[in-house]
PDB file of C-alpha atoms in Angstrom:
ATOM      1  CA  MET A   1     196.032-117.278   5.988  1.00  0.00           C
ATOM      2  CA  GLN A   2     199.154-119.385   6.623  1.00  0.00           C
ATOM      3  CA  ASP A   3     199.262-120.417   2.953  1.00  0.00           C
ATOM      4  CA  ILE A   4     199.066-116.775   1.874  1.00  0.00           C
ATOM      5  CA  ILE A   5     201.957-115.816   4.168  1.00  0.00           C
ATOM      6  CA  GLN A   6     204.089-118.706   2.916  1.00  0.00           C
ATOM      7  CA  HIS A   7     203.373-117.684  -0.689  1.00  0.00           C
ATOM      8  CA  LEU A   8     204.406-114.077   0.013  1.00  0.00           C
ATOM      9  CA  LYS A   9     207.600-115.294   1.720  1.00  0.00           C
ATOM     10  CA  SER A  10     208.446-117.519  -1.242  1.00  0.00           C
ATOM     11  CA  GLN A  11     208.096-114.495  -3.513  1.00  0.00           C
ATOM     12  CA  HIS A  12     210.365-112.471  -1.181  1.00  0.00           C
ATOM     13  CA  LEU A  13     207.567-109.980  -0.619  1.00  0.00           C
ATOM     14  CA  VAL A  14     207.624-110.302   3.170  1.00  0.00           C
ATOM     15  CA  TRP A  15     210.355-111.214   5.647  1.00  0.00           C
ATOM     16  CA  GLN A  16     210.419-112.488   9.204  1.00  0.00           C
ATOM     17  CA  ALA A  17     211.789-109.790  11.480  1.00  0.00           C
ATOM     18  CA  ASN A  18     213.804-112.231  13.589  1.00  0.00           C
ATOM     19  CA  LEU A  19     215.602-113.424  10.447  1.00  0.00           C
ATOM     20  CA  THR A  20     216.566-109.938   9.347  1.00  0.00           C
ATOM     21  CA  LYS A  21     220.349-109.591   9.132  1.00  0.00           C
ATOM     22  CA  ALA A  22     222.499-106.539   9.633  1.00  0.00           C
ATOM     23  CA  ASP A  23     224.228-104.966   6.666  1.00  0.00           C
ATOM     24  CA  GLU A  24     226.211-107.846   5.184  1.00  0.00           C
ATOM     25  CA  HIS A  25     228.745-105.399   3.715  1.00  0.00           C
ATOM     26  CA  GLN A  26     229.601-103.966   7.128  1.00  0.00           C
ATOM     27  CA  PHE A  27     232.694-105.466   8.732  1.00  0.00           C
ATOM     28  CA  LEU A  28     232.128-106.220  12.406  1.00  0.00           C
ATOM     29  CA  ASN A  29     234.846-106.418  15.058  1.00  0.00           C
ATOM     30  CA  SER A  30     234.849-109.418  17.371  1.00  0.00           C
ATOM     31  CA  SER A  31     234.138-108.682  21.029  1.00  0.00           C
ATOM     32  CA  GLY A  32     236.488-111.466  22.099  1.00  0.00           C
ATOM     33  CA  PHE A  33     233.567-113.456  23.523  1.00  0.00           C
ATOM     34  CA  PRO A  34     232.089-115.940  20.981  1.00  0.00           C
ATOM     35  CA  GLU A  35     228.710-116.004  22.718  1.00  0.00           C
ATOM     36  CA  LEU A  36     228.468-112.199  22.555  1.00  0.00           C
ATOM     37  CA  ASP A  37     229.530-112.162  18.899  1.00  0.00           C
ATOM     38  CA  ALA A  38     226.719-114.610  18.135  1.00  0.00           C
ATOM     39  CA  LEU A  39     224.220-112.326  19.856  1.00  0.00           C
ATOM     40  CA  LEU A  40     225.491-109.264  17.963  1.00  0.00           C
ATOM     41  CA  GLY A  41     225.568-110.953  14.580  1.00  0.00           C
ATOM     42  CA  GLY A  42     229.368-110.939  14.422  1.00  0.00           C
ATOM     43  CA  GLY A  43     230.635-108.338  16.874  1.00  0.00           C
ATOM     44  CA  PHE A  44     230.771-104.601  17.473  1.00  0.00           C
ATOM     45  CA  PRO A  45     230.148-102.156  14.597  1.00  0.00           C
ATOM     46  CA  PRO A  46     233.225-100.437  13.082  1.00  0.00           C
ATOM     47  CA  HIS A  47     231.708 -97.023  13.798  1.00  0.00           C
ATOM     48  CA  GLY A  48     228.641 -95.470  15.370  1.00  0.00           C
ATOM     49  CA  VAL A  49     227.434 -95.010  18.943  1.00  0.00           C
ATOM     50  CA  VAL A  50     227.192 -98.096  21.157  1.00  0.00           C
ATOM     51  CA  GLU A  51     225.036 -97.463  24.225  1.00  0.00           C
ATOM     52  CA  MET A  52     225.860 -99.553  27.324  1.00  0.00           C
ATOM     53  CA  GLU A  53     223.389 -99.223  30.188  1.00  0.00           C
ATOM     54  CA  SER A  54     224.142-100.645  33.657  1.00  0.00           C
ATOM     55  CA  VAL A  55     224.179 -99.872  37.375  1.00  0.00           C
ATOM     56  CA  GLY A  56     227.919 -99.220  37.020  1.00  0.00           C
ATOM     57  CA  SER A  57     231.091-100.993  38.162  1.00  0.00           C
ATOM     58  CA  ILE A  58     229.895-104.491  37.246  1.00  0.00           C
ATOM     59  CA  GLY A  59     232.634-105.319  34.737  1.00  0.00           C
ATOM     60  CA  GLU A  60     231.865-103.070  31.781  1.00  0.00           C
ATOM     61  CA  LEU A  61     235.536-102.434  30.981  1.00  0.00           C
ATOM     62  CA  ARG A  62     236.410-106.088  31.473  1.00  0.00           C
ATOM     63  CA  LEU A  63     233.716-106.963  28.960  1.00  0.00           C
ATOM     64  CA  LEU A  64     235.270-104.567  26.440  1.00  0.00           C
ATOM     65  CA  ALA A  65     238.885-105.440  27.300  1.00  0.00           C
ATOM     66  CA  PRO A  66     239.489-108.253  24.733  1.00  0.00           C
ATOM     67  CA  TYR A  67     238.061-106.070  21.971  1.00  0.00           C
ATOM     68  CA  LEU A  68     240.040-102.988  23.066  1.00  0.00           C
ATOM     69  CA  GLU A  69     243.256-104.994  23.278  1.00  0.00           C
ATOM     70  CA  ALA A  70     242.756-106.428  19.780  1.00  0.00           C
ATOM     71  CA  SER A  71     242.320-102.956  18.272  1.00  0.00           C
ATOM     72  CA  LEU A  72     245.111-101.305  20.274  1.00  0.00           C
ATOM     73  CA  SER A  73     247.717-101.442  17.509  1.00  0.00           C
ATOM     74  CA  ARG A  74     245.529 -99.366  15.189  1.00  0.00           C
ATOM     75  CA  GLY A  75     245.442 -96.229  17.341  1.00  0.00           C
ATOM     76  CA  VAL A  76     244.572 -94.538  20.619  1.00  0.00           C
ATOM     77  CA  THR A  77     241.809 -95.493  23.059  1.00  0.00           C
ATOM     78  CA  ALA A  78     240.251 -92.437  24.716  1.00  0.00           C
ATOM     79  CA  PHE A  79     238.457 -92.547  28.078  1.00  0.00           C
ATOM     80  CA  ILE A  80     236.341 -89.419  28.550  1.00  0.00           C
ATOM     81  CA  GLN A  81     234.745 -88.372  31.821  1.00  0.00           C
ATOM     82  CA  PRO A  82     235.244 -91.678  33.700  1.00  0.00           C
ATOM     83  CA  PRO A  83     233.393 -91.846  37.052  1.00  0.00           C
ATOM     84  CA  ALA A  84     236.631 -92.590  38.943  1.00  0.00           C
ATOM     85  CA  LEU A  85     240.385 -92.287  38.506  1.00  0.00           C
ATOM     86  CA  MET A  86     241.730 -94.620  35.828  1.00  0.00           C
ATOM     87  CA  ASN A  87     244.375 -96.919  37.292  1.00  0.00           C
ATOM     88  CA  SER A  88     247.303 -97.558  34.963  1.00  0.00           C
ATOM     89  CA  LEU A  89     247.941-100.963  36.557  1.00  0.00           C
ATOM     90  CA  PHE A  90     244.355-101.975  35.846  1.00  0.00           C
ATOM     91  CA  LEU A  91     244.633-100.814  32.235  1.00  0.00           C
ATOM     92  CA  HIS A  92     247.831-102.823  31.884  1.00  0.00           C
ATOM     93  CA  SER A  93     246.193-105.873  33.487  1.00  0.00           C
ATOM     94  CA  ILE A  94     243.460-105.942  30.833  1.00  0.00           C
ATOM     95  CA  GLY A  95     246.010-105.740  28.050  1.00  0.00           C
ATOM     96  CA  LEU A  96     246.124-102.027  27.240  1.00  0.00           C
ATOM     97  CA  ASP A  97     249.313-100.077  26.537  1.00  0.00           C
ATOM     98  CA  ILE A  98     249.074 -96.893  28.611  1.00  0.00           C
ATOM     99  CA  ASN A  99     251.127 -95.095  25.952  1.00  0.00           C
ATOM    100  CA  GLN A 100     248.153 -95.632  23.632  1.00  0.00           C
ATOM    101  CA  VAL A 101     245.558 -94.403  26.140  1.00  0.00           C
ATOM    102  CA  TRP A 102     244.120 -90.930  26.665  1.00  0.00           C
ATOM    103  CA  VAL A 103     242.177 -90.067  29.816  1.00  0.00           C
ATOM    104  CA  ILE A 104     240.193 -86.832  29.466  1.00  0.00           C
ATOM    105  CA  THR A 105     238.375 -85.359  32.460  1.00  0.00           C
ATOM    106  CA  PRO A 106     236.505 -82.171  31.464  1.00  0.00           C
ATOM    107  CA  GLU A 107     234.803 -80.031  34.082  1.00  0.00           C
ATOM    108  CA  HIS A 108     231.563 -79.619  32.145  1.00  0.00           C
ATOM    109  CA  GLN A 109     229.331 -81.952  30.163  1.00  0.00           C
ATOM    110  CA  ARG A 110     229.489 -79.810  27.030  1.00  0.00           C
ATOM    111  CA  ASP A 111     233.278 -80.040  27.110  1.00  0.00           C
ATOM    112  CA  ALA A 112     233.080 -83.833  27.371  1.00  0.00           C
ATOM    113  CA  LEU A 113     230.842 -83.981  24.310  1.00  0.00           C
ATOM    114  CA  TRP A 114     233.191 -81.648  22.419  1.00  0.00           C
ATOM    115  CA  ALA A 115     236.191 -83.812  23.365  1.00  0.00           C
ATOM    116  CA  ALA A 116     234.367 -86.963  22.263  1.00  0.00           C
ATOM    117  CA  GLU A 117     233.498 -85.423  18.904  1.00  0.00           C
ATOM    118  CA  GLN A 118     237.079 -84.273  18.294  1.00  0.00           C
ATOM    119  CA  CYS A 119     238.515 -87.678  19.220  1.00  0.00           C
ATOM    120  CA  LEU A 120     236.039 -89.507  17.000  1.00  0.00           C
ATOM    121  CA  LYS A 121     236.754 -87.557  13.830  1.00  0.00           C
ATOM    122  CA  SER A 122     240.483 -87.056  14.447  1.00  0.00           C
ATOM    123  CA  GLY A 123     241.528 -90.264  12.711  1.00  0.00           C
ATOM    124  CA  VAL A 124     243.912 -90.921  15.612  1.00  0.00           C
ATOM    125  CA  CYS A 125     241.574 -92.850  17.919  1.00  0.00           C
ATOM    126  CA  THR A 126     240.340 -96.379  17.310  1.00  0.00           C
ATOM    127  CA  ASN A 127     237.888 -96.333  20.229  1.00  0.00           C
ATOM    128  CA  VAL A 128     236.300 -93.662  22.404  1.00  0.00           C
ATOM    129  CA  LEU A 129     234.606 -94.443  25.720  1.00  0.00           C
ATOM    130  CA  LEU A 130     232.361 -91.740  27.142  1.00  0.00           C
ATOM    131  CA  TRP A 131     230.617 -91.845  30.527  1.00  0.00           C
ATOM    132  CA  GLN A 132     227.447 -89.817  30.206  1.00  0.00           C
ATOM    133  CA  ASP A 133     224.163 -89.875  32.123  1.00  0.00           C
ATOM    134  CA  GLU A 134     221.991 -88.920  29.172  1.00  0.00           C
ATOM    135  CA  LEU A 135     222.203 -87.417  25.712  1.00  0.00           C
ATOM    136  CA  GLU A 136     219.735 -85.637  23.479  1.00  0.00           C
ATOM    137  CA  ILE A 137     218.827 -86.989  20.051  1.00  0.00           C
ATOM    138  CA  HIS A 138     220.617 -84.175  18.200  1.00  0.00           C
ATOM    139  CA  GLN A 139     223.777 -84.795  20.249  1.00  0.00           C
ATOM    140  CA  VAL A 140     223.804 -88.495  19.375  1.00  0.00           C
ATOM    141  CA  LYS A 141     223.306 -87.712  15.688  1.00  0.00           C
ATOM    142  CA  ARG A 142     226.269 -85.356  15.792  1.00  0.00           C
ATOM    143  CA  LEU A 143     228.441 -88.001  17.459  1.00  0.00           C
ATOM    144  CA  GLN A 144     227.305 -90.570  14.886  1.00  0.00           C
ATOM    145  CA  VAL A 145     228.498 -88.303  12.075  1.00  0.00           C
ATOM    146  CA  ALA A 146     231.863 -87.733  13.781  1.00  0.00           C
ATOM    147  CA  SER A 147     232.211 -91.486  14.324  1.00  0.00           C
ATOM    148  CA  GLU A 148     231.647 -92.185  10.635  1.00  0.00           C
ATOM    149  CA  GLN A 149     234.107 -89.458   9.628  1.00  0.00           C
ATOM    150  CA  GLY A 150     236.890 -90.960  11.725  1.00  0.00           C
ATOM    151  CA  SER A 151     235.827 -94.631  11.390  1.00  0.00           C
ATOM    152  CA  CYS A 152     235.896 -94.819  15.176  1.00  0.00           C
ATOM    153  CA  PRO A 153     233.145 -96.253  17.418  1.00  0.00           C
ATOM    154  CA  LEU A 154     231.921 -94.479  20.535  1.00  0.00           C
ATOM    155  CA  PHE A 155     230.972 -96.562  23.571  1.00  0.00           C
ATOM    156  CA  MET A 156     228.650 -94.540  25.765  1.00  0.00           C
ATOM    157  CA  LEU A 157     228.404 -95.910  29.314  1.00  0.00           C
ATOM    158  CA  LYS A 158     225.364 -94.685  31.197  1.00  0.00           C
ATOM    159  CA  PRO A 159     223.277 -95.610  34.269  1.00  0.00           C
ATOM    160  CA  ASN A 160     220.011 -97.540  34.108  1.00  0.00           C
ATOM    161  CA  MET A 161     217.122 -95.279  33.196  1.00  0.00           C
ATOM    162  CA  THR A 162     213.482 -95.892  34.150  1.00  0.00           C
ATOM    163  CA  ASN A 163     212.063 -93.538  31.528  1.00  0.00           C
ATOM    164  CA  ARG A 164     214.707 -93.958  28.856  1.00  0.00           C
ATOM    165  CA  LEU A 165     214.686 -92.002  25.617  1.00  0.00           C
ATOM    166  CA  SER A 166     215.102 -94.099  22.490  1.00  0.00           C
ATOM    167  CA  LEU A 167     218.224 -92.687  20.870  1.00  0.00           C
ATOM    168  CA  PRO A 168     219.389 -93.129  17.250  1.00  0.00           C
ATOM    169  CA  VAL A 169     222.355 -95.298  18.258  1.00  0.00           C
ATOM    170  CA  SER A 170     223.917 -98.133  16.269  1.00  0.00           C
ATOM    171  CA  LEU A 171     223.682-100.563  19.168  1.00  0.00           C
ATOM    172  CA  SER A 172     222.039-100.432  22.592  1.00  0.00           C
ATOM    173  CA  LEU A 173     222.978-102.932  25.302  1.00  0.00           C
ATOM    174  CA  LYS A 174     221.784-103.461  28.857  1.00  0.00           C
ATOM    175  CA  LEU A 175     224.246-105.080  31.266  1.00  0.00           C
ATOM    176  CA  GLN A 176     223.557-106.858  34.549  1.00  0.00           C
ATOM    177  CA  GLY A 177     226.083-108.486  36.834  1.00  0.00           C
ATOM    178  CA  HIS A 178     225.967-112.080  38.049  1.00  0.00           C
ATOM    179  CA  GLU A 179     228.293-114.445  39.936  1.00  0.00           C
ATOM    180  CA  GLN A 180     230.109-115.688  36.835  1.00  0.00           C
ATOM    181  CA  GLY A 181     230.318-112.439  34.877  1.00  0.00           C
ATOM    182  CA  VAL A 182     227.726-110.230  33.203  1.00  0.00           C
ATOM    183  CA  SER A 183     224.469-110.684  31.346  1.00  0.00           C
ATOM    184  CA  VAL A 184     224.112-108.706  28.111  1.00  0.00           C
ATOM    185  CA  GLU A 185     220.734-107.874  26.591  1.00  0.00           C
ATOM    186  CA  VAL A 186     220.366-106.301  23.158  1.00  0.00           C
ATOM    187  CA  LEU A 187     217.799-103.513  23.331  1.00  0.00           C
ATOM    188  CA  LYS A 188     218.386-102.178  19.830  1.00  0.00           C
ATOM    189  CA  ARG A 189     220.598-103.061  16.877  1.00  0.00           C
ATOM    190  CA  LYS A 190     220.730-100.909  13.761  1.00  0.00           C
ATOM    191  CA  GLY A 191     220.035-102.922  10.632  1.00  0.00           C
ATOM    192  CA  GLY A 192     219.244-106.039  12.650  1.00  0.00           C
ATOM    193  CA  TRP A 193     216.811-107.640  15.045  1.00  0.00           C
ATOM    194  CA  SER A 194     217.183-107.875  18.806  1.00  0.00           C
ATOM    195  CA  LYS A 195     217.825-111.491  19.753  1.00  0.00           C
ATOM    196  CA  GLY A 196     217.422-111.382  23.515  1.00  0.00           C
ATOM    197  CA  SER A 197     220.259-111.766  25.984  1.00  0.00           C
ATOM    198  CA  VAL A 198     223.277-113.911  26.792  1.00  0.00           C
ATOM    199  CA  ASP A 199     225.337-114.594  29.918  1.00  0.00           C
ATOM    200  CA  ILE A 200     229.047-113.856  29.500  1.00  0.00           C
ATOM    201  CA  ASN A 201     231.251-116.032  31.692  1.00  0.00           C
ATOM    202  CA  PHE A 202     234.422-114.310  32.919  1.00  0.00           C
ATOM    203  CA  GLN A 203     235.887-117.582  34.266  1.00  0.00           C
ATOM    204  CA  HIS A 204     238.371-117.939  31.401  1.00  0.00           C
ATOM    205  CA  HIS A 205     239.520-114.304  31.263  1.00  0.00           C
ATOM    206  CA  TYR A 206     239.273-113.324  34.952  1.00  0.00           C
ATOM    207  CA  PRO A 207     239.068-116.514  37.077  1.00  0.00           C
ATOM    208  CA  GLN A 208     240.137-114.679  40.243  1.00  0.00           C
ATOM    209  CA  LEU A 209     237.126-112.339  40.063  1.00  0.00           C
ATOM    210  CA  VAL A 210     234.231-114.771  39.705  1.00  0.00           C
ATOM    211  CA  MET A 211     232.527-117.172  42.077  1.00  0.00           C
ATOM    212  CA  PRO A 212     233.680-120.808  41.867  1.00  0.00           C
ATOM    213  CA  SER A 213     231.607-123.004  39.603  1.00  0.00           C
ATOM    214  CA  THR A 214     228.754-124.750  41.389  1.00  0.00           C
ATOM    215  CA  THR A 215     228.721-127.764  39.065  1.00  0.00           C
ATOM    216  CA  ARG A 216     227.880-130.792  41.149  1.00  0.00           C
ATOM    217  CA  ILE A 217     229.884-133.999  40.913  1.00  0.00           C
ATOM    218  CA  PRO A 218     227.664-137.112  41.031  1.00  0.00           C
ATOM    219  CA  SER A 219     228.132-139.014  44.262  1.00  0.00           C
ATOM    220  CA  THR A 220     229.410-142.614  44.083  1.00  0.00           C
ATOM    221  CA  VAL A 221     228.346-143.393  47.638  1.00  0.00           C
ATOM    222  CA  VAL A 222     225.638-146.058  47.857  1.00  0.00           C
ATOM    223  CA  ASN A 223     223.269-145.675  50.790  1.00  0.00           C
ATOM    224  CA  PHE A 224     222.205-148.881  52.522  1.00  0.00           C
ATOM    225  CA  PRO A 225     219.028-149.026  54.633  1.00  0.00           C
ATOM    226  CA  LEU A 226     219.489-149.159  58.376  1.00  0.00           C
ATOM    227  CA  ALA A 227     218.909-152.551  59.997  1.00  0.00           C
ATOM    228  CA  ASN A 228     215.641-152.900  61.842  1.00  0.00           C
ATOM    229  CA  GLN A 229     216.094-152.347  65.526  1.00  0.00           C
ATOM    230  CA  GLY A 230     213.777-154.373  67.841  1.00  0.00           C
TER     231      GLY A 230
END
C-alpha cells in the first residue's frame, strides 16, 4: 500500500493535505509577528473575512496593531460596533493616526452589517474591524463580495462559541490569552491547511503589559555536605 501511495505522489496524482499551500499568486500582508506569519503561510489575506474568536479583551487589537500600523498610509481603518468606547490615546499608542480612523457605533445589528459592507467596497478603507456575536452564511458571503470589490479585509471579532457554525470565511482564528501574550490557533484557512497554533510573545512590542520572563539562571553556588555531628 505504501508503495502505491508513493507512486501516486510521484505522478502528482495525490497530495498530502498538510503540504497544501495557499494560492501562490495571492499577496499576503505580514502580521508584524514572524511566528504568526509562518503559521498563516505568509500573513493576512489582502481581502476576505477573517474571523477572530476569543473571550474578549485579551489583546486582540494589540495583536493586529503592527499590521494595522503598516497599512495605515493606504487608507482608513474602520472600527464598527466596538464593545467599549475607543480611546484615542490607546489608538495612538499602538501606532494609529486618529485622523485615519473611523469609529461607527450603530444602534442595530443590521445597520452595523450595512456599514461594514459600505466601508469594504468604498475603496477608501484599508481595513474594517467588526464586533459581531454571530453571522449567517449568506451575510458572510455578502461581506466577502464587498471585501473583494474594495480590496479590503474584514476582521470579525466574536466571542467563543460552543456550537459554532462553520462560515465561508477566508481565515478563522481562535485566540487565548497567556502571561506573555496570546495563543493563536488556525481553525480554517481558505486555500491552505490548518497548521495548529502558535504562542505570540508581546514582550518586544508591549513589555509593560506582560509577566516578567521566568527563565531560570543556573546557580553557581556549590553545596557542601554538613559535617557529621557526634
